[in-house]
Coordinates of C-alpha atoms and ligand atoms in Angstrom, one line a residue:
Chain A
X10 CA -100.1 -202.1 12.5
X11 CA -103.5 -200.5 12.4
X12 CA -104.1 -198.2 15.4
X13 CA -101.7 -195.2 15.2
X14 CA -100.1 -193.6 18.2
X15 CA -99.6 -189.9 18.7
X16 CA -96.0 -190.2 17.5
X17 CA -96.9 -191.7 14.2
X18 CA -96.6 -189.5 11.1
X19 CA -99.1 -190.3 8.4
X20 CA -98.7 -189.4 4.8
X21 CA -101.1 -189.9 1.9
X22 CA -100.7 -193.0 -0.2
X23 CA -99.2 -191.6 -3.5
X24 CA -101.9 -193.5 -5.4
X25 CA -104.4 -190.8 -4.2
X26 CA -104.8 -187.2 -4.8
X27 CA -106.6 -185.2 -2.2
X28 CA -108.4 -182.0 -3.3
X29 CA -111.4 -179.8 -2.9
X30 CA -114.1 -180.4 -5.6
X31 CA -116.3 -177.4 -6.1
X32 CA -118.9 -179.3 -8.0
X33 CA -119.2 -181.9 -5.3
X34 CA -118.9 -179.3 -2.6
X35 CA -116.6 -181.5 -0.6
X36 CA -113.1 -182.8 -0.4
X37 CA -112.4 -185.9 -2.4
X38 CA -109.7 -188.5 -2.9
X39 CA -109.0 -189.1 -6.6
X40 CA -107.3 -192.3 -7.8
X41 CA -107.1 -194.2 -11.0
X42 CA -110.5 -193.7 -12.6
X43 CA -112.2 -193.3 -9.3
X44 CA -113.3 -190.7 -6.7
X45 CA -114.1 -191.0 -3.0
X46 CA -116.2 -188.2 -1.6
X47 CA -115.3 -187.2 1.9
X48 CA -117.5 -185.8 4.7
X49 CA -116.4 -182.6 6.4
X50 CA -114.5 -184.1 9.2
X51 CA -112.6 -186.6 7.0
X52 CA -111.8 -183.7 4.7
X53 CA -110.5 -181.6 7.6
X54 CA -108.3 -184.4 8.9
X55 CA -106.9 -185.4 5.6
X56 CA -106.0 -181.7 4.9
X57 CA -103.7 -181.8 7.9
X58 CA -101.8 -184.9 6.6
X59 CA -98.7 -183.4 5.1
X60 CA -96.3 -186.2 5.7
X61 CA -94.5 -183.9 8.2
X62 CA -97.0 -183.6 11.1
X63 CA -97.3 -186.5 13.5
X64 CA -100.7 -187.4 14.9
X65 CA -100.2 -185.2 18.0
X66 CA -99.5 -182.2 15.8
X67 CA -102.5 -183.0 13.5
X68 CA -104.8 -183.2 16.5
X69 CA -103.5 -180.0 17.9
X70 CA -103.9 -178.2 14.5
X71 CA -107.5 -179.5 14.2
X72 CA -108.4 -178.5 17.8
X73 CA -107.0 -175.0 17.0
X74 CA -109.0 -174.8 13.8
X75 CA -112.2 -176.0 15.5
X76 CA -112.1 -174.8 19.1
X77 CA -115.8 -175.3 19.6
X78 CA -115.4 -179.0 18.8
X79 CA -113.6 -179.7 22.1
X80 CA -111.2 -182.7 22.4
X81 CA -110.6 -184.4 19.0
X82 CA -107.9 -186.9 19.8
X83 CA -109.9 -190.1 19.9
X84 CA -112.0 -189.3 16.8
X85 CA -109.0 -188.4 14.8
X86 CA -107.1 -191.5 15.7
X87 CA -110.1 -193.6 15.0
X88 CA -110.5 -192.0 11.5
X89 CA -106.8 -192.5 10.8
X90 CA -107.2 -196.2 11.6
X91 CA -110.0 -196.5 9.1
X92 CA -108.0 -194.4 6.5
X93 CA -105.1 -196.8 7.0
X94 CA -107.3 -199.8 6.5
X95 CA -108.7 -198.2 3.3
X96 CA -105.1 -197.8 2.2
X97 CA -105.5 -194.0 1.9
X98 CA -102.6 -193.2 4.2
X99 CA -99.3 -194.8 5.2
X100 CA -97.0 -194.2 8.1
X101 CA -93.5 -192.9 7.5
Chain B
X29 CA -110.3 -197.7 -18.6
X30 CA -112.8 -196.8 -21.2
X31 CA -114.9 -199.9 -21.3
X32 CA -118.3 -200.0 -19.7
X33 CA -118.3 -201.6 -16.3
X34 CA -114.9 -200.9 -15.1
X35 CA -114.5 -197.5 -16.6
X36 CA -116.4 -195.5 -14.2
X37 CA -115.5 -193.6 -11.1
X38 CA -117.1 -195.1 -8.0
X39 CA -118.5 -192.3 -6.1
X40 CA -118.6 -194.3 -2.9
X41 CA -117.2 -193.4 0.5
X42 CA -118.1 -191.9 3.8
X43 CA -120.1 -189.0 2.5
X44 CA -123.8 -189.3 2.8
X45 CA -124.7 -187.2 -0.1
X46 CA -127.2 -184.5 0.6
X47 CA -129.0 -184.5 -2.7
X48 CA -131.4 -181.6 -3.2
X49 CA -135.1 -182.6 -3.4
X50 CA -135.4 -181.9 -7.1
X51 CA -132.0 -182.8 -8.4
X52 CA -130.9 -180.8 -11.4
X53 CA -129.0 -182.7 -14.0
X54 CA -125.8 -183.9 -12.2
X55 CA -122.6 -183.0 -13.9
X56 CA -120.4 -185.3 -15.9
X57 CA -117.7 -186.8 -13.6
X58 CA -115.7 -188.5 -16.3
X59 CA -114.4 -187.1 -19.5
X60 CA -113.0 -189.6 -21.9
X61 CA -111.0 -188.0 -24.6
X62 CA -110.6 -190.3 -27.6
X63 CA -107.8 -188.3 -29.1
X64 CA -107.3 -190.3 -32.3
X65 CA -108.4 -193.5 -34.0
X66 CA -104.9 -194.1 -35.3
X67 CA -103.3 -197.1 -33.7
X68 CA -100.3 -199.3 -34.5
X69 CA -102.0 -202.4 -33.2
X70 CA -104.9 -204.4 -34.7
X71 CA -106.7 -206.0 -31.8
X72 CA -109.7 -208.0 -33.1
X73 CA -111.5 -207.3 -29.9
X74 CA -111.2 -203.5 -30.2
X75 CA -114.3 -201.6 -29.1
X76 CA -113.7 -198.8 -31.6
X77 CA -116.3 -198.3 -34.4
X78 CA -115.8 -200.5 -37.4
X79 CA -115.9 -197.5 -39.8
X80 CA -113.3 -195.5 -37.8
X81 CA -111.3 -194.8 -41.0
X82 CA -114.2 -192.9 -42.4
X83 CA -114.5 -190.4 -39.5
X84 CA -113.7 -186.8 -39.9
X85 CA -110.7 -184.7 -39.0
X86 CA -109.3 -184.9 -35.4
X87 CA -109.8 -182.0 -33.0
X88 CA -106.8 -179.6 -32.7
X89 CA -104.8 -179.1 -29.5
X90 CA -106.8 -175.9 -28.8
X91 CA -110.1 -177.5 -29.4
X92 CA -109.3 -180.3 -27.0
X93 CA -108.1 -177.9 -24.3
X94 CA -111.3 -175.9 -24.7
X95 CA -113.3 -179.1 -24.2
X96 CA -111.2 -180.0 -21.0
X97 CA -111.9 -176.5 -19.7
X98 CA -115.6 -176.6 -20.2
X99 CA -116.0 -180.1 -18.8
X100 CA -113.9 -179.2 -15.7
X101 CA -116.0 -176.2 -15.1
X102 CA -119.1 -178.3 -15.2
X103 CA -117.5 -180.6 -12.5
X104 CA -115.7 -183.4 -14.3
X105 CA -112.9 -184.7 -12.1
X106 CA -111.4 -187.6 -14.1
X107 CA -109.9 -187.1 -17.5
X108 CA -109.0 -190.2 -19.6
X109 CA -106.7 -190.0 -22.7
X110 CA -107.6 -192.9 -24.9
X111 CA -108.3 -193.7 -28.6
X112 CA -107.1 -195.4 -30.8
X113 CA -103.6 -195.0 -29.4
X114 CA -103.3 -191.6 -27.6
X115 CA -99.5 -191.8 -27.9
X116 CA -99.9 -191.2 -31.6
X117 CA -100.8 -187.6 -30.8
X118 CA -97.7 -185.4 -30.7
X119 CA -99.4 -182.9 -28.5
X120 CA -100.2 -185.5 -25.8
X121 CA -97.7 -184.0 -23.3
X122 CA -99.3 -180.6 -23.7
X123 CA -102.8 -181.9 -23.3
X124 CA -101.8 -183.7 -20.1
X125 CA -100.3 -180.6 -18.7
X126 CA -103.4 -178.5 -19.5
X127 CA -105.6 -181.2 -18.0
X128 CA -103.6 -181.4 -14.8
X129 CA -103.5 -177.6 -14.5
X130 CA -107.2 -177.6 -14.6
X131 CA -107.3 -179.9 -11.6
X132 CA -108.3 -183.2 -13.3
X133 CA -107.0 -186.6 -12.2
X134 CA -105.3 -187.5 -15.5
X135 CA -105.3 -191.1 -16.8
X136 CA -103.4 -192.3 -19.8
X137 CA -105.0 -195.4 -21.3
X138 CA -102.5 -197.0 -23.7
X139 CA -101.2 -200.1 -25.4
X140 CA -97.7 -199.0 -24.5
X141 CA -96.7 -198.8 -28.2
X142 CA -95.0 -195.5 -28.7
X143 CA -93.9 -195.1 -25.1
X144 CA -90.3 -194.8 -23.9
X145 CA -88.6 -193.8 -20.6
X146 CA -88.2 -190.2 -21.7
X147 CA -91.8 -189.8 -22.6
X148 CA -92.9 -191.4 -19.4
X149 CA -90.7 -188.9 -17.5
X150 CA -92.0 -186.0 -19.6
X151 CA -95.6 -187.0 -18.9
X152 CA -94.8 -187.2 -15.2
X153 CA -93.4 -183.7 -15.4
X154 CA -96.5 -182.5 -17.1
X155 CA -98.5 -183.9 -14.2
X156 CA -99.9 -187.2 -15.4
X157 CA -101.4 -189.1 -12.5
X158 CA -101.8 -192.6 -13.7
X159 CA -100.9 -194.9 -16.6
X160 CA -103.0 -197.9 -17.7
X161 CA -101.3 -200.4 -20.0
X162 CA -103.3 -203.0 -21.9
X163 CA -101.9 -206.4 -22.8
X164 CA -103.5 -208.9 -25.2
X165 CA -102.4 -212.0 -23.4
X166 CA -99.9 -213.4 -20.8
X167 CA -98.2 -215.4 -23.5
X168 CA -95.9 -213.6 -25.9
X169 CA -97.1 -215.5 -29.0
X170 CA -100.8 -215.1 -28.4
X171 CA -100.3 -211.5 -27.4
X172 CA -98.4 -210.6 -30.6
X173 CA -100.8 -212.6 -32.8
X174 CA -103.8 -210.7 -31.4
X175 CA -102.0 -207.3 -31.5
X176 CA -100.7 -207.9 -35.0
X177 CA -97.1 -207.0 -34.0
X178 CA -94.0 -209.1 -33.2
X179 CA -92.6 -206.6 -30.8
X180 CA -95.7 -205.7 -28.8
X181 CA -95.3 -208.0 -25.8
X182 CA -91.7 -207.2 -25.0
X183 CA -92.4 -203.5 -25.4
X184 CA -95.3 -203.7 -23.0
X185 CA -93.3 -205.5 -20.4
X186 CA -90.6 -203.0 -20.6
X187 CA -92.9 -200.0 -20.3
X188 CA -94.9 -201.5 -17.4
X189 CA -91.6 -201.8 -15.5
X190 CA -90.6 -198.3 -16.4
X191 CA -94.0 -196.9 -15.4
X192 CA -93.6 -198.4 -11.9
X193 CA -89.9 -197.4 -11.7
X194 CA -91.0 -193.8 -12.2
X195 CA -93.5 -194.0 -9.4
X196 CA -96.8 -194.0 -11.1
X197 CA -99.9 -195.9 -10.0
X198 CA -100.4 -198.5 -12.7
X199 CA -103.4 -200.4 -13.9
X200 CA -102.9 -203.4 -16.2
X201 CA -105.8 -204.2 -18.5
X202 CA -106.4 -207.6 -20.1
X203 CA -109.4 -207.9 -22.3
X204 CA -110.4 -211.6 -21.8
X205 CA -111.9 -213.9 -24.4
X206 CA -111.6 -217.4 -25.7
X207 CA -108.0 -217.0 -26.7
X208 CA -106.5 -215.9 -23.5
X209 CA -108.9 -216.6 -20.6
X210 CA -107.7 -220.1 -19.8
X211 CA -104.3 -218.6 -18.8
X212 CA -105.9 -216.3 -16.2
X213 CA -103.6 -217.7 -13.6
X214 CA -100.6 -216.6 -15.7
X215 CA -102.2 -213.2 -16.4
X216 CA -102.6 -212.6 -12.7
X217 CA -99.1 -213.8 -11.9
X218 CA -97.7 -211.5 -14.6
X219 CA -99.5 -208.5 -13.1
X220 CA -98.2 -209.3 -9.6
X221 CA -94.7 -209.6 -11.0
X222 CA -95.1 -206.3 -12.7
X223 CA -96.4 -204.7 -9.5
X224 CA -99.7 -203.5 -10.9
X225 CA -101.8 -201.6 -8.4
X226 CA -105.0 -202.6 -10.2
X227 CA -105.7 -205.3 -12.7
X228 CA -108.7 -205.2 -15.0
X229 CA -109.7 -208.6 -16.1
X230 CA -112.0 -207.0 -18.6
X231 CA -114.4 -209.6 -20.0
X232 CA -114.6 -208.6 -23.7
X233 CA -117.6 -206.4 -24.4
X234 CA -119.1 -207.1 -27.8
X235 CA -119.1 -203.7 -29.5
X236 CA -117.3 -202.5 -32.6
X237 CA -114.7 -205.0 -33.8
X238 CA -115.4 -207.3 -31.0
X239 CA -119.0 -207.7 -32.2
X240 CA -117.7 -208.5 -35.7
X241 CA -115.4 -211.2 -34.1
X242 CA -117.8 -212.5 -31.5
X243 CA -117.9 -216.0 -32.9
X244 CA -114.2 -216.4 -32.4
X245 CA -114.0 -214.4 -29.1
X246 CA -116.9 -215.4 -26.9
X247 CA -115.7 -217.9 -24.3
X248 CA -117.8 -220.8 -23.1
X249 CA -119.6 -220.6 -19.7
X250 CA -117.2 -223.2 -18.4
X251 CA -114.2 -221.1 -19.4
X252 CA -115.7 -218.1 -17.7
X253 CA -116.7 -219.8 -14.5
X254 CA -113.2 -221.3 -14.2
X255 CA -111.6 -217.9 -14.7
X256 CA -113.8 -216.3 -12.1
X257 CA -113.1 -219.1 -9.6
X258 CA -109.3 -218.8 -10.2
X259 CA -109.5 -215.0 -9.8
X260 CA -111.3 -215.4 -6.5
X261 CA -108.7 -217.9 -5.3
X262 CA -105.9 -215.4 -6.2
X263 CA -107.8 -212.6 -4.4
X264 CA -107.8 -214.6 -1.2
X265 CA -104.2 -215.7 -1.6
X266 CA -102.9 -212.3 -2.4
X267 CA -104.9 -210.6 0.4
X268 CA -103.6 -213.2 2.9
X269 CA -100.0 -212.4 1.7
X270 CA -100.7 -208.7 2.4
X271 CA -100.4 -207.8 -1.3
X272 CA -102.5 -204.7 -1.9
X273 CA -103.0 -205.4 -5.6
X274 CA -106.7 -205.2 -6.7
X275 CA -108.2 -207.6 -9.2
X276 CA -111.2 -206.3 -11.0
X277 CA -113.2 -208.9 -12.8
X278 CA -115.6 -207.2 -15.2
X279 CA -118.8 -209.2 -15.3
X280 CA -119.5 -211.1 -18.6
X281 CA -123.0 -209.9 -19.5
X282 CA -123.5 -212.6 -22.2
X283 CA -123.7 -215.1 -19.3
X284 CA -126.0 -213.1 -17.1
X285 CA -129.8 -213.1 -16.9
X286 CA -130.1 -209.4 -16.1
X287 CA -128.3 -206.6 -18.0
X288 CA -125.8 -204.2 -16.5
X289 CA -126.9 -200.7 -15.7
X290 CA -125.0 -199.3 -18.6
X291 CA -122.6 -196.5 -18.0
X292 CA -124.2 -196.1 -14.6
X293 CA -127.1 -194.4 -16.4
X294 CA -127.2 -192.7 -19.8
X295 CA -125.8 -189.2 -19.5
X296 CA -125.4 -189.4 -15.8
X297 CA -121.6 -189.4 -15.1
X298 CA -119.8 -190.3 -18.3
X299 CA -119.0 -188.1 -21.3
X300 CA -116.9 -189.3 -24.3
X301 CA -115.6 -187.1 -27.0
X302 CA -114.5 -188.9 -30.1
X303 CA -111.5 -187.8 -32.3
X304 CA -113.7 -185.6 -34.5
X305 CA -115.4 -183.9 -31.6
X306 CA -118.7 -185.9 -31.5
X307 CA -119.9 -186.1 -27.9
X308 CA -121.3 -189.4 -26.7
X309 CA -122.9 -190.7 -23.4
X310 CA -120.8 -193.8 -23.9
X311 CA -117.9 -194.7 -26.2
X312 CA -120.0 -197.0 -28.4
X313 CA -123.2 -195.0 -28.7
X314 CA -122.3 -193.6 -32.0
X315 CA -123.7 -196.7 -33.7
X316 CA -127.2 -195.7 -32.6
X317 CA -129.6 -194.0 -35.1
X318 CA -129.4 -190.8 -33.1
X319 CA -127.8 -187.5 -34.2
X320 CA -125.1 -186.8 -31.6
X321 CA -123.8 -183.3 -31.0
X322 CA -120.3 -182.1 -31.8
X323 CA -118.2 -179.9 -29.5
X324 CA -117.3 -177.8 -32.6
X325 CA -120.9 -176.7 -32.9
X326 CA -122.2 -176.4 -29.3
X327 CA -121.0 -175.8 -25.8
X328 CA -120.6 -178.8 -23.6
X329 CA -123.1 -177.4 -21.2
X330 CA -125.7 -177.4 -23.9
X331 CA -124.6 -180.8 -25.1
X332 CA -124.8 -182.4 -21.6
X333 CA -128.0 -180.6 -20.4
X334 CA -130.1 -179.9 -23.4
X335 CA -129.1 -181.9 -26.4
X336 CA -131.5 -184.5 -27.8
X337 CA -128.8 -187.2 -27.9
X338 CA -128.0 -186.9 -24.2
X339 CA -131.6 -186.6 -23.0
X340 CA -132.9 -189.4 -25.2
X341 CA -132.5 -192.2 -22.7
X342 CA -132.4 -190.3 -19.4
X343 CA -135.1 -191.3 -17.0
X344 CA -137.5 -194.1 -18.1
X345 CA -140.1 -192.4 -20.3
X346 CA -138.5 -194.0 -23.4
X347 CA -139.0 -197.6 -22.1
X348 CA -141.3 -200.1 -23.7
X349 CA -142.4 -203.5 -22.4
X350 CA -141.2 -205.6 -20.7
X351 CA -139.1 -202.8 -19.1
X352 CA -141.8 -200.2 -18.7
X353 CA -143.8 -202.2 -16.1
X354 CA -140.8 -204.1 -14.7
X355 CA -140.2 -203.8 -11.0
X356 CA -136.4 -204.1 -11.6
X357 CA -136.1 -201.2 -13.9
X358 CA -134.4 -198.9 -11.4
X359 CA -131.7 -201.5 -11.0
X360 CA -130.5 -201.7 -14.7
X361 CA -132.5 -199.0 -16.5
X362 CA -133.2 -201.6 -19.2
X363 CA -129.5 -202.3 -19.9
X364 CA -127.3 -201.3 -22.8
X365 CA -128.9 -199.4 -25.6
X366 CA -126.3 -200.5 -28.1
X367 CA -126.8 -204.1 -27.3
X368 CA -130.5 -203.7 -27.7
X369 CA -129.9 -202.1 -31.1
X370 CA -127.4 -204.7 -32.3
X371 CA -129.3 -207.8 -31.0
X372 CA -132.9 -206.8 -31.0
X373 CA -132.7 -204.3 -33.9
X374 CA -134.4 -201.7 -31.7
X375 CA -132.6 -199.3 -29.5
X376 CA -135.7 -198.8 -27.3
X377 CA -136.0 -202.5 -26.6
X378 CA -134.9 -204.3 -23.4
X379 CA -131.3 -205.4 -23.5
X380 CA -131.5 -209.0 -24.8
X381 CA -129.2 -210.1 -22.0
X382 CA -132.3 -209.9 -19.9
X383 CA -134.1 -213.2 -19.7
X384 CA -137.4 -211.2 -19.9
X385 CA -136.5 -209.8 -23.3
X386 CA -138.3 -211.4 -26.2
X387 CA -134.9 -211.4 -27.9
X388 CA -133.0 -213.2 -25.2
X389 CA -132.7 -216.1 -27.7
X390 CA -130.0 -214.2 -29.5
X391 CA -127.9 -214.4 -26.3
X392 CA -128.7 -218.1 -25.9
X393 CA -127.7 -218.7 -29.5
X394 CA -124.4 -216.9 -29.0
X395 CA -123.7 -219.1 -26.0
X396 CA -124.5 -222.2 -27.9
X397 CA -122.2 -221.0 -30.8
X398 CA -119.4 -220.5 -28.3
X399 CA -119.7 -224.1 -27.2
X400 CA -119.3 -225.3 -30.8
X401 CA -116.8 -222.9 -32.4
X402 CA -113.2 -224.1 -32.6
X403 CA -110.1 -222.1 -32.0
X404 CA -109.8 -221.4 -35.7
X405 CA -112.9 -219.3 -36.5
X406 CA -111.8 -216.5 -38.9
X407 CA -110.7 -213.2 -37.2
X408 CA -111.0 -209.7 -38.7
X409 CA -108.2 -207.5 -37.5
X410 CA -108.8 -203.9 -36.6
X411 CA -106.9 -201.9 -39.2
X412 CA -107.5 -199.1 -41.7
X413 CA -107.9 -201.4 -44.7
X414 CA -110.6 -203.5 -43.1
X415 CA -112.2 -200.4 -41.7
X416 CA -112.6 -198.9 -45.2
X417 CA -114.6 -202.0 -46.2
X418 CA -117.1 -201.3 -43.4
X419 CA -117.1 -197.6 -44.1
X420 CA -118.3 -198.2 -47.6
X421 CA -120.4 -201.2 -47.0
Ligands
LIG21 C1 -110.0 -198.9 -27.0 S1 -108.6 -198.9 -26.1 C2 -107.7 -197.5 -26.5 C3 -106.4 -197.3 -25.8 C4 -105.2 -198.2 -26.2 N1 -105.1 -198.3 -27.6 C5 -105.3 -199.5 -25.5 O1 -105.7 -200.5 -26.2 O2 -105.0 -199.6 -24.4 C6 -109.2 -198.5 -24.4 C7 -109.3 -199.7 -23.4 O3 -110.4 -200.5 -23.8 C8 -110.0 -201.9 -23.8 N2 -110.9 -202.5 -24.7 C9 -110.8 -202.5 -26.1 N3 -111.7 -203.2 -26.6 C10 -112.5 -203.7 -25.6 C11 -113.6 -204.6 -25.6 N4 -114.2 -205.0 -26.7 N5 -114.2 -204.9 -24.4 C12 -113.6 -204.4 -23.2 N6 -112.5 -203.6 -23.2 C13 -112.0 -203.3 -24.4 C14 -108.5 -201.8 -24.1 O4 -107.9 -203.0 -23.6 C15 -108.1 -200.6 -23.4 O5 -107.8 -200.9 -22.1
LIG22 S1 -106.6 -201.9 -31.7 FE1 -106.0 -202.5 -29.6 S2 -104.4 -201.1 -29.1 FE2 -105.5 -200.2 -30.8 S3 -107.1 -198.9 -29.9 FE3 -108.0 -200.9 -30.2 S4 -107.7 -202.0 -28.3 FE4 -106.3 -200.2 -28.3
LIG23 S1 -137.2 -206.2 -18.3 FE1 -136.0 -204.4 -18.7 S2 -136.0 -203.3 -16.7 FE2 -136.7 -205.4 -16.3 S3 -134.9 -206.4 -15.7 FE3 -135.1 -206.8 -17.9 S4 -133.9 -205.2 -18.9 FE4 -134.2 -204.6 -16.7

């Protein structure tokens, strides 16, 4: 399965640690001896991945956080698809 | 993973980095803490310095924590505990806890000797993020012969299983050379069986003890090509089966015509601190005729930004021909300084791996010697007794 639906609940692959890196001025994913720098939207989306919120709740939370951005659903689902392909996230 | 090539973080990903026009010296991303040179094993391929027995006193717990704090403040995100055997340090758990508290991703790089289930659990509690275990071979006899210990292989197997059982991401590391490379299929299968997340098939790099033992370690081109082909076949097979295991094949620079961009650039992302506090841009740089700074004498900020040792090979002003006017110099920055020093006798020379180097013949000679040397060339094991010989000599 690659494309998530609104009812899917993503969680971070425990291989990765997600955190803000001051020196990089961005969110990153840390993994054994490596680091992936994330752009602002990827960082914002991943910060909503708690393992508890489903995709619908994540989209809602992001739309509330960035009201000026309009409808975010398609972009978020598309990113989650990529994130899943990259093995950054899993579905519960 | 402390060796060149595979040791480095890969700052790749979706972010298009908006670098300022005049970039100030970027911070170190990787701090490799070589906690001790003590080690219960005697791997003849060990990249540690030959004269390790002669090095000064180890940093104290407090000194290490201070180093971690300083490097983290500068921007380091990855902290590796290595050595020697880091498990020899009794304060390892405390060092892990401090590293994790500071926000590092913490990596334990170990032979597995000195590990047990309780210690693995205690490290987890302290916040350790990942464990890398090195094996000497897929075959128990060869493994134990190279390690210089009858119990090593079984201990490693047991600990690898325990590491996974306790939920850590696990990297398995095999340094490959003449004595184990023909069983690469078995190595990969063992790693699959042990559920490794990453496998480093780390072509031996010829520094330290490995350089001393080059004659008996360097595989032939045919051996390497076969190993690479089999690795690729396994990659396809494993991917098709949906196995997420990643096989990393570190390129064998003795069989290349262009050198590697060593450490991703001298003093760019990598900072090693040796047991006695000497700070190095790469774990093997201490062999160079350069005075490197010590964390006991200067701040890391000063060491990284201002010290002579760290600035020496930044940029390309130091280059001589053929590198200076070479149109590929941005690609490899002239290669490894240690290799230039060892093989060309001049640390400012082009890395002799490069076919444009006037010393490339040394590499061709090593390849030829690999074709002719039998299984039974003499081996010098890495231990204190042998090290003292080099220290005095
Ligand atoms: C120097 S060891 C220290 C940690 C621990 N004693 C161990 O062996 O895992 C650090 C890592 O470097 C690898 N290594 C040692 N010598 C090497 C060499 N000549 N070339 C490439 N990797 C090497 C080891 O297998 C290990 O993964
Ligand atoms: S001798 Fe082997 S186990 Fe010991 S530090 Fe060197 S590579 Fe690691
Ligand atoms: S001549 Fe120097 S810069 Fe050019 S490819 Fe060879 S090592 Fe690299």
